[in-house]
Amino acid sequence: MSMTGSPDAAPRVVLHVGTPKSGTTFLQRALWRHQEELDAVGVTCAGRRHFEMFHAAIEVRGSYAFWGRSQEELEGTWQRLCDEARGYPGTTIMSHELLGAARREQIDDAMAALEGLDVHLVVTARDLARQVTSDWQERVKNGNATTFEAFASSVGEQKPSGFWRNQHLVSIFDRWTRYVPPEKVHLVVGPPSGAAPDVLWRRFGEAVGFDAGAFDPTSVEAPANQTLGAVQVSVLRRVNEVLDGRIPQPTYSRVVKRVFAQSMLAAQSSPPAQCPPELVEKLAQIAKRQNKRIAERGYRVHGDLAELVPAPPSGAWIDPDAVDPTQETAAAVAAIADLLVERAAPDPEPEPGLVPTARRVGGRVRRRLTRNRNTKVD
C-alpha cells in the first residue's frame, strides 16, 4: 500500500520512542535493510545513515557526555531530520529508544521542530519481567557494574530510576501525548518469548501503516543485541568492575560491547537471567494497572495487552549474582583465549582508504568462533 498522501496533506511522521529492549533494534535494522523497497511504497527512515537518528536522540536528551559526544558535534541534527521529513512525500519514521525517557521540556523542544507535520506516536513494549533482566544486561553491556540484586531491588521498590523512566508506559504516554491526539497514539505489544520474529514486525507495520508481510524482517547477519547467558553477564560485570571506567564511550561500545560481549561472550551459552518470583508478581500487578489505564484512554493497541503481564518463571529460580564460579571461570578463560587468538592472527591487507573497524573485527571473531564451536562453554 502506498503511504503517499494528497498534495495538500501535511507530511506524516511516525515517532517511535521506545521502549528500550522491546525489539527496537530489530525493527530499525529491518527498516534500513528494506530502505529502497519501503521508499517505493512511501515510507522512509529519518536520516541518510542509521546512526543519524541515534545522534539526534542524544541531542534531544542532552546525554552527550555518557555517549562520548560533544554538543557542538551533534547540534542541529534533530532539526535537520525534521526538516528532511517536511520534504518527503510519504511517511518518515523517526525511531530511537532513547526518546522514551525524554523529560517534558526536552519533548517540548523536540515537538517544536515537528510543528506543522502530521505526527503519530508509536511505543513498543514487552512484559516487565523480561524488561528487567534485559535492561540490567544492557546496562552491564554499556559498562555498568551494578549487581542484579541492587538493580532488581530498586525496580521492585519503584524508586525513581532510569528503568522506570524508560519502561513505565503510562508515564511515557503522559509525557509524549500532550502533542498527539489518542487516535494517533499506537502501542505495539511485543509477543511472548519464542514467538516468530515477524509477529512484532507485522504489528509494527500495522501501526506505521505499511504491509510488513511484504518484507522479510530476518537477516543472515548476527543480531545486533545478542542476549547473553547469566554466566556471561557475570563475567562482563566483573570485567567492568576491574575496568572501573578506564575505557570511555564511545570506545567502550566499539571494543568491549561489540567485540568482547556481543561476539566472544555471545558465542558461549548458559541459562538466561530471570526475575525472582516475588518481583515477577509485583510487576504483574503494575502491568495490569497500566493495561487498564491504556485501554481507558483509547490508544490503538496492536497485539494483546495481556501479553504485557509477566508470568512466573518456569523451574527453580537461579540468582544471576550467584552463578557457578567454575562455569564463570571457564567462560572467562575461553573469552580470554579467543581474544589472544584474535590478537595473534595476522590482519589481511585492508582495502585502500579503509581501516579496521569494530564491526569487521567482530565479524572475523564470529567466523573463527563458528569454526571452533566444540570449545564453547555449555
Short mmCIF file of C-alpha atoms in Angstrom, two decimals:
data_model
loop_
_atom_site.label_atom_id
_atom_site.label_comp_id
_atom_site.label_asym_id
_atom_site.label_seq_id
_atom_site.Cartn_x
_atom_site.Cartn_y
_atom_site.Cartn_z
CA MET A 1 0.00 0.00 0.00
CA SER A 2 1.27 3.47 -0.78
CA MET A 3 1.75 5.93 2.10
CA THR A 4 1.82 8.96 -0.16
CA GLY A 5 -0.94 11.37 0.81
CA SER A 6 -2.80 14.04 -1.11
CA PRO A 7 -0.76 17.04 -2.33
CA ASP A 8 -2.31 19.26 0.35
CA ALA A 9 -1.79 16.82 3.24
CA ALA A 10 0.91 17.59 5.80
CA PRO A 11 3.91 15.26 5.61
CA ARG A 12 3.46 12.36 8.03
CA VAL A 13 5.97 11.49 10.76
CA VAL A 14 5.86 8.41 12.97
CA LEU A 15 7.78 8.92 16.21
CA HIS A 16 8.84 5.52 17.54
CA VAL A 17 10.13 6.38 21.03
CA GLY A 18 10.96 3.00 22.60
CA THR A 19 10.77 1.32 24.98
CA PRO A 20 14.37 0.06 25.16
CA LYS A 21 14.80 -3.73 24.83
CA SER A 22 11.37 -4.17 23.22
CA GLY A 23 12.74 -5.15 19.82
CA THR A 24 13.61 -1.61 18.74
CA THR A 25 16.99 -2.50 17.25
CA PHE A 26 15.47 -5.46 15.39
CA LEU A 27 12.83 -3.18 13.89
CA GLN A 28 15.29 -0.45 12.98
CA ARG A 29 17.60 -2.91 11.22
CA ALA A 30 14.70 -4.37 9.26
CA LEU A 31 13.60 -0.89 8.21
CA TRP A 32 17.05 0.05 6.96
CA ARG A 33 17.53 -3.33 5.26
CA HIS A 34 14.41 -2.70 3.20
CA GLN A 35 15.01 1.01 2.73
CA GLU A 36 14.59 1.03 -1.05
CA GLU A 37 11.52 -1.24 -1.09
CA LEU A 38 9.83 0.80 1.64
CA ASP A 39 10.58 4.05 -0.17
CA ALA A 40 8.69 2.63 -3.16
CA VAL A 41 5.55 2.47 -1.01
CA GLY A 42 6.09 5.88 0.58
CA VAL A 43 7.93 5.02 3.82
CA THR A 44 11.43 6.13 4.80
CA CYS A 45 13.70 6.25 7.84
CA ALA A 46 14.93 9.62 9.07
CA GLY A 47 18.46 10.46 8.02
CA ARG A 48 20.87 9.32 5.34
CA ARG A 49 22.58 6.81 7.67
CA HIS A 50 21.15 4.81 10.55
CA PHE A 51 23.39 6.44 13.17
CA GLU A 52 22.00 9.91 12.47
CA MET A 53 18.82 9.10 14.40
CA PHE A 54 20.96 7.97 17.33
CA HIS A 55 22.81 11.28 17.23
CA ALA A 56 19.52 13.17 17.03
CA ALA A 57 18.19 11.29 20.08
CA ILE A 58 21.35 12.11 22.03
CA GLU A 59 20.82 15.77 21.15
CA VAL A 60 17.18 15.68 22.31
CA ARG A 61 18.17 14.02 25.58
CA GLY A 62 21.31 16.10 26.09
CA SER A 63 23.22 12.94 27.02
CA TYR A 64 26.42 13.94 25.23
CA ALA A 65 28.89 13.02 27.98
CA PHE A 66 27.55 9.49 28.54
CA TRP A 67 27.93 8.60 24.85
CA GLY A 68 31.27 10.33 24.45
CA ARG A 69 29.96 13.05 22.14
CA SER A 70 30.08 16.82 22.21
CA GLN A 71 27.17 19.22 21.88
CA GLU A 72 28.95 21.05 19.06
CA GLU A 73 29.37 17.78 17.14
CA LEU A 74 25.64 16.92 17.19
CA GLU A 75 23.95 20.32 17.38
CA GLY A 76 21.22 20.75 14.80
CA THR A 77 20.87 17.04 13.95
CA TRP A 78 17.28 16.74 15.20
CA GLN A 79 16.17 19.89 13.39
CA ARG A 80 17.77 18.71 10.16
CA LEU A 81 15.98 15.36 10.29
CA CYS A 82 12.67 17.12 10.98
CA ASP A 83 13.26 19.45 8.04
CA GLU A 84 14.04 16.50 5.77
CA ALA A 85 10.74 14.90 6.84
CA ARG A 86 8.94 18.03 5.61
CA GLY A 87 10.29 17.37 2.16
CA TYR A 88 9.36 13.68 1.99
CA PRO A 89 6.03 12.96 0.26
CA GLY A 90 5.15 9.94 2.41
CA THR A 91 5.78 8.74 5.97
CA THR A 92 9.08 9.36 7.75
CA ILE A 93 9.86 7.04 10.68
CA MET A 94 11.93 8.65 13.44
CA SER A 95 12.86 5.75 15.67
CA HIS A 96 15.08 5.60 18.72
CA GLU A 97 14.57 4.07 22.15
CA LEU A 98 16.44 6.89 23.91
CA LEU A 99 13.50 9.19 23.21
CA GLY A 100 11.05 7.41 25.52
CA ALA A 101 12.77 8.69 28.65
CA ALA A 102 12.89 12.31 27.49
CA ARG A 103 11.79 14.90 30.03
CA ARG A 104 8.82 17.19 29.33
CA GLU A 105 10.96 20.19 28.44
CA GLN A 106 13.05 18.04 26.08
CA ILE A 107 9.86 16.80 24.41
CA ASP A 108 8.63 20.39 24.12
CA ASP A 109 11.76 21.30 22.15
CA ALA A 110 11.62 18.14 20.02
CA MET A 111 7.98 18.66 19.09
CA ALA A 112 8.51 22.33 18.29
CA ALA A 113 10.82 21.20 15.46
CA LEU A 114 7.98 19.00 14.13
CA GLU A 115 5.40 21.78 14.04
CA GLY A 116 3.10 21.56 11.03
CA LEU A 117 3.74 17.84 10.43
CA ASP A 118 1.18 15.07 10.89
CA VAL A 119 2.78 13.38 13.90
CA HIS A 120 1.86 9.88 15.11
CA LEU A 121 3.34 8.26 18.22
CA VAL A 122 4.36 4.59 18.43
CA VAL A 123 5.57 2.86 21.59
CA THR A 124 6.72 -0.75 21.60
CA ALA A 125 6.63 -2.69 24.88
CA ARG A 126 7.27 -6.14 26.33
CA ASP A 127 6.34 -7.73 29.64
CA LEU A 128 8.15 -6.03 32.52
CA ALA A 129 9.88 -9.15 33.89
CA ARG A 130 11.70 -9.65 30.59
CA GLN A 131 12.45 -5.94 30.50
CA VAL A 132 14.09 -6.00 33.95
CA THR A 133 16.61 -8.69 33.03
CA SER A 134 17.20 -7.22 29.56
CA ASP A 135 17.64 -3.69 30.93
CA TRP A 136 20.12 -4.91 33.58
CA GLN A 137 22.08 -6.83 30.96
CA GLU A 138 22.16 -3.84 28.59
CA ARG A 139 23.48 -1.65 31.37
CA VAL A 140 26.26 -4.14 32.01
CA LYS A 141 26.99 -4.27 28.26
CA ASN A 142 27.37 -0.48 28.35
CA GLY A 143 29.92 -0.56 31.18
CA ASN A 144 27.82 -0.69 34.36
CA ALA A 145 28.94 -2.95 37.20
CA THR A 146 25.76 -2.96 39.29
CA THR A 147 24.61 -6.31 40.68
CA PHE A 148 21.27 -7.79 39.68
CA GLU A 149 20.16 -7.73 43.32
CA ALA A 150 20.74 -3.98 43.62
CA PHE A 151 19.09 -3.28 40.28
CA ALA A 152 16.06 -5.52 40.90
CA SER A 153 15.60 -4.11 44.40
CA SER A 154 15.39 -0.58 43.01
CA VAL A 155 12.87 -1.71 40.38
CA GLY A 156 10.71 -3.58 42.90
CA GLU A 157 10.55 -0.59 45.22
CA GLN A 158 9.58 1.60 42.23
CA LYS A 159 12.23 4.12 43.12
CA PRO A 160 12.70 6.93 40.59
CA SER A 161 15.25 5.44 38.23
CA GLY A 162 16.30 5.11 34.64
CA PHE A 163 14.44 1.82 34.42
CA TRP A 164 11.03 3.27 35.26
CA ARG A 165 11.60 6.40 33.18
CA ASN A 166 12.28 4.10 30.22
CA GLN A 167 9.69 1.39 30.92
CA HIS A 168 6.67 2.89 32.71
CA LEU A 169 4.22 3.05 29.80
CA VAL A 170 1.67 5.39 31.34
CA SER A 171 4.41 7.85 32.27
CA ILE A 172 5.86 7.74 28.74
CA PHE A 173 2.42 8.34 27.24
CA ASP A 174 1.76 11.16 29.72
CA ARG A 175 4.90 12.98 28.59
CA TRP A 176 4.56 12.45 24.82
CA THR A 177 0.81 12.53 24.16
CA ARG A 178 0.42 16.17 25.19
CA TYR A 179 1.03 16.88 21.49
CA VAL A 180 -0.60 13.84 19.87
CA PRO A 181 -4.34 13.00 19.98
CA PRO A 182 -5.35 9.49 21.18
CA GLU A 183 -6.35 8.29 17.70
CA LYS A 184 -2.77 8.86 16.56
CA VAL A 185 -1.17 7.06 19.50
CA HIS A 186 -0.16 3.42 18.99
CA LEU A 187 1.05 0.74 21.41
CA VAL A 188 2.78 -2.21 19.76
CA VAL A 189 2.84 -5.22 22.09
CA GLY A 190 5.97 -7.35 21.91
CA PRO A 191 4.92 -11.02 21.68
CA PRO A 192 5.96 -13.60 24.30
CA SER A 193 9.36 -15.24 24.20
CA GLY A 194 9.53 -17.88 21.47
CA ALA A 195 7.17 -16.12 19.06
CA ALA A 196 8.18 -15.85 15.42
CA PRO A 197 10.19 -12.67 14.70
CA ASP A 198 7.69 -11.50 12.09
CA VAL A 199 4.95 -11.11 14.73
CA LEU A 200 6.50 -7.95 16.16
CA TRP A 201 7.39 -6.75 12.65
CA ARG A 202 3.84 -7.16 11.37
CA ARG A 203 2.37 -5.39 14.40
CA PHE A 204 4.80 -2.52 13.92
CA GLY A 205 3.96 -2.27 10.23
CA GLU A 206 0.27 -2.12 11.09
CA ALA A 207 0.94 0.76 13.49
CA VAL A 208 3.03 2.70 10.97
CA GLY A 209 0.70 1.92 8.09
CA PHE A 210 2.55 -0.38 5.69
CA ASP A 211 2.17 -4.07 4.82
CA ALA A 212 5.06 -5.56 6.78
CA GLY A 213 4.20 -9.02 5.47
CA ALA A 214 5.67 -8.00 2.12
CA PHE A 215 9.16 -7.65 3.67
CA ASP A 216 11.23 -10.30 5.46
CA PRO A 217 12.49 -8.80 8.76
CA THR A 218 15.11 -11.51 9.41
CA SER A 219 18.74 -11.34 8.39
CA VAL A 220 21.64 -13.71 7.91
CA GLU A 221 23.75 -11.29 9.91
CA ALA A 222 24.33 -11.79 13.62
CA PRO A 223 21.76 -9.93 15.75
CA ALA A 224 22.85 -6.50 16.93
CA ASN A 225 21.94 -7.12 20.56
CA GLN A 226 22.51 -10.78 21.31
CA THR A 227 21.24 -11.96 24.68
CA LEU A 228 23.98 -13.25 26.96
CA GLY A 229 23.52 -16.08 29.43
CA ALA A 230 23.70 -15.30 33.15
CA VAL A 231 27.26 -16.70 33.39
CA GLN A 232 28.50 -14.48 30.57
CA VAL A 233 26.82 -11.37 32.01
CA SER A 234 28.52 -12.13 35.32
CA VAL A 235 31.92 -12.30 33.59
CA LEU A 236 31.29 -8.98 31.83
CA ARG A 237 30.05 -7.31 35.01
CA ARG A 238 33.23 -8.33 36.85
CA VAL A 239 35.35 -7.07 33.94
CA ASN A 240 33.54 -3.73 34.27
CA GLU A 241 34.41 -3.63 37.96
CA VAL A 242 38.10 -4.03 37.15
CA LEU A 243 37.99 -1.61 34.21
CA ASP A 244 36.46 0.99 36.54
CA GLY A 245 35.69 3.39 33.71
CA ARG A 246 39.16 3.26 32.12
CA ILE A 247 37.65 2.76 28.65
CA PRO A 248 35.27 5.68 28.00
CA GLN A 249 32.45 5.83 25.46
CA PRO A 250 32.30 5.50 22.51
CA THR A 251 35.44 3.29 22.60
CA TYR A 252 33.84 1.02 25.20
CA SER A 253 30.92 0.27 22.85
CA ARG A 254 33.24 -0.48 19.93
CA VAL A 255 35.66 -2.71 21.82
CA VAL A 256 34.06 -4.17 24.93
CA LYS A 257 30.39 -4.30 23.99
CA ARG A 258 30.56 -5.23 20.31
CA VAL A 259 33.69 -7.40 20.20
CA PHE A 260 34.14 -8.89 23.68
CA ALA A 261 30.48 -9.12 24.74
CA GLN A 262 28.47 -9.47 21.54
CA SER A 263 30.98 -11.57 19.61
CA MET A 264 33.04 -13.58 22.09
CA LEU A 265 30.81 -14.00 25.13
CA ALA A 266 27.71 -14.30 22.93
CA ALA A 267 29.29 -17.34 21.25
CA GLN A 268 29.06 -19.16 24.59
CA SER A 269 25.84 -20.27 26.25
CA SER A 270 24.25 -20.60 29.67
CA PRO A 271 20.70 -20.19 31.03
CA PRO A 272 19.47 -16.58 30.89
CA ALA A 273 18.95 -14.41 33.94
CA GLN A 274 15.41 -14.41 35.33
CA CYS A 275 13.49 -12.25 37.77
CA PRO A 276 12.76 -13.77 41.18
CA PRO A 277 9.12 -14.89 41.56
CA GLU A 278 8.27 -12.22 44.12
CA LEU A 279 9.40 -9.46 41.77
CA VAL A 280 7.50 -11.04 38.87
CA GLU A 281 4.31 -10.85 40.94
CA LYS A 282 4.85 -7.16 41.73
CA LEU A 283 5.50 -6.40 38.08
CA ALA A 284 2.39 -8.33 37.02
CA GLN A 285 0.22 -6.14 39.25
CA ILE A 286 1.85 -2.98 37.86
CA ALA A 287 1.27 -4.22 34.30
CA LYS A 288 -2.41 -4.95 34.96
CA ARG A 289 -2.95 -1.42 36.32
CA GLN A 290 -1.17 0.10 33.33
CA ASN A 291 -3.17 -2.01 30.88
CA LYS A 292 -6.41 -0.77 32.41
CA ARG A 293 -5.41 2.88 32.05
CA ILE A 294 -4.16 2.40 28.49
CA ALA A 295 -7.43 0.71 27.47
CA GLU A 296 -9.43 3.56 29.01
CA ARG A 297 -7.51 6.18 27.01
CA GLY A 298 -8.45 4.75 23.65
CA TYR A 299 -4.97 4.33 22.20
CA ARG A 300 -4.67 1.93 19.27
CA VAL A 301 -3.22 -1.34 20.54
CA HIS A 302 -1.51 -3.71 18.12
CA GLY A 303 -1.38 -7.12 19.78
CA ASP A 304 -2.84 -8.33 23.06
CA LEU A 305 -2.40 -6.26 26.23
CA ALA A 306 -2.47 -9.50 28.23
CA GLU A 307 0.95 -10.32 26.76
CA LEU A 308 2.40 -7.43 28.78
CA VAL A 309 1.58 -9.19 32.08
CA PRO A 310 4.60 -11.23 33.27
CA ALA A 311 4.13 -14.92 34.05
CA PRO A 312 6.04 -16.71 36.86
CA PRO A 313 9.34 -18.22 35.67
CA SER A 314 9.38 -21.93 34.95
CA GLY A 315 11.64 -24.12 37.09
CA ALA A 316 13.73 -23.13 40.06
CA TRP A 317 14.95 -19.54 40.12
CA ILE A 318 18.72 -19.09 39.87
CA ASP A 319 20.25 -15.94 41.34
CA PRO A 320 22.09 -14.10 38.49
CA ASP A 321 24.58 -12.82 41.10
CA ALA A 322 25.41 -16.33 42.31
CA VAL A 323 26.36 -18.24 39.17
CA ASP A 324 28.61 -21.31 39.44
CA PRO A 325 32.19 -19.99 39.94
CA THR A 326 33.57 -22.89 37.90
CA GLN A 327 31.38 -22.00 34.93
CA GLU A 328 32.23 -18.34 35.33
CA THR A 329 35.96 -19.08 35.31
CA ALA A 330 35.63 -21.35 32.27
CA ALA A 331 33.70 -18.67 30.39
CA ALA A 332 36.28 -16.02 31.24
CA VAL A 333 39.21 -18.25 30.23
CA ALA A 334 37.52 -19.15 26.94
CA ALA A 335 36.89 -15.48 26.14
CA ILE A 336 40.49 -14.57 27.02
CA ALA A 337 41.75 -17.34 24.73
CA ASP A 338 39.59 -16.03 21.89
CA LEU A 339 40.96 -12.53 22.44
CA LEU A 340 44.52 -13.86 22.26
CA VAL A 341 43.80 -15.82 19.09
CA GLU A 342 42.31 -12.73 17.53
CA ARG A 343 45.23 -10.59 18.64
CA ALA A 344 47.77 -13.07 17.26
CA ALA A 345 46.07 -13.54 13.88
CA PRO A 346 47.63 -11.56 11.03
CA ASP A 347 45.29 -8.94 9.67
CA PRO A 348 44.54 -9.13 5.95
CA GLU A 349 45.63 -6.19 3.86
CA PRO A 350 42.94 -3.52 4.26
CA GLU A 351 41.21 -2.12 1.24
CA PRO A 352 42.69 1.20 0.12
CA GLY A 353 41.43 4.03 2.29
CA LEU A 354 39.90 1.75 4.92
CA VAL A 355 40.94 1.00 8.49
CA PRO A 356 39.79 -1.94 10.65
CA THR A 357 36.54 -1.25 12.45
CA ALA A 358 34.92 -2.97 15.42
CA ARG A 359 32.30 -4.39 13.07
CA ARG A 360 34.90 -6.03 10.82
CA VAL A 361 36.94 -7.24 13.81
CA GLY A 362 33.75 -8.66 15.35
CA GLY A 363 32.93 -10.36 12.05
CA ARG A 364 36.32 -12.07 11.96
CA VAL A 365 35.89 -13.16 15.56
CA ARG A 366 32.45 -14.64 14.85
CA ARG A 367 33.80 -16.58 11.88
CA ARG A 368 36.64 -18.03 13.93
CA LEU A 369 34.32 -18.94 16.79
CA THR A 370 31.96 -20.65 14.36
CA ARG A 371 34.84 -22.88 13.29
CA ASN A 372 35.59 -23.71 16.93
CA ARG A 373 32.13 -24.30 18.38
CA ASN A 374 33.27 -27.52 20.05
CA THR A 375 35.29 -25.47 22.54
CA LYS A 376 32.46 -23.25 23.75
CA VAL A 377 31.24 -23.42 27.34
CA ASP A 378 27.93 -25.22 27.91
#
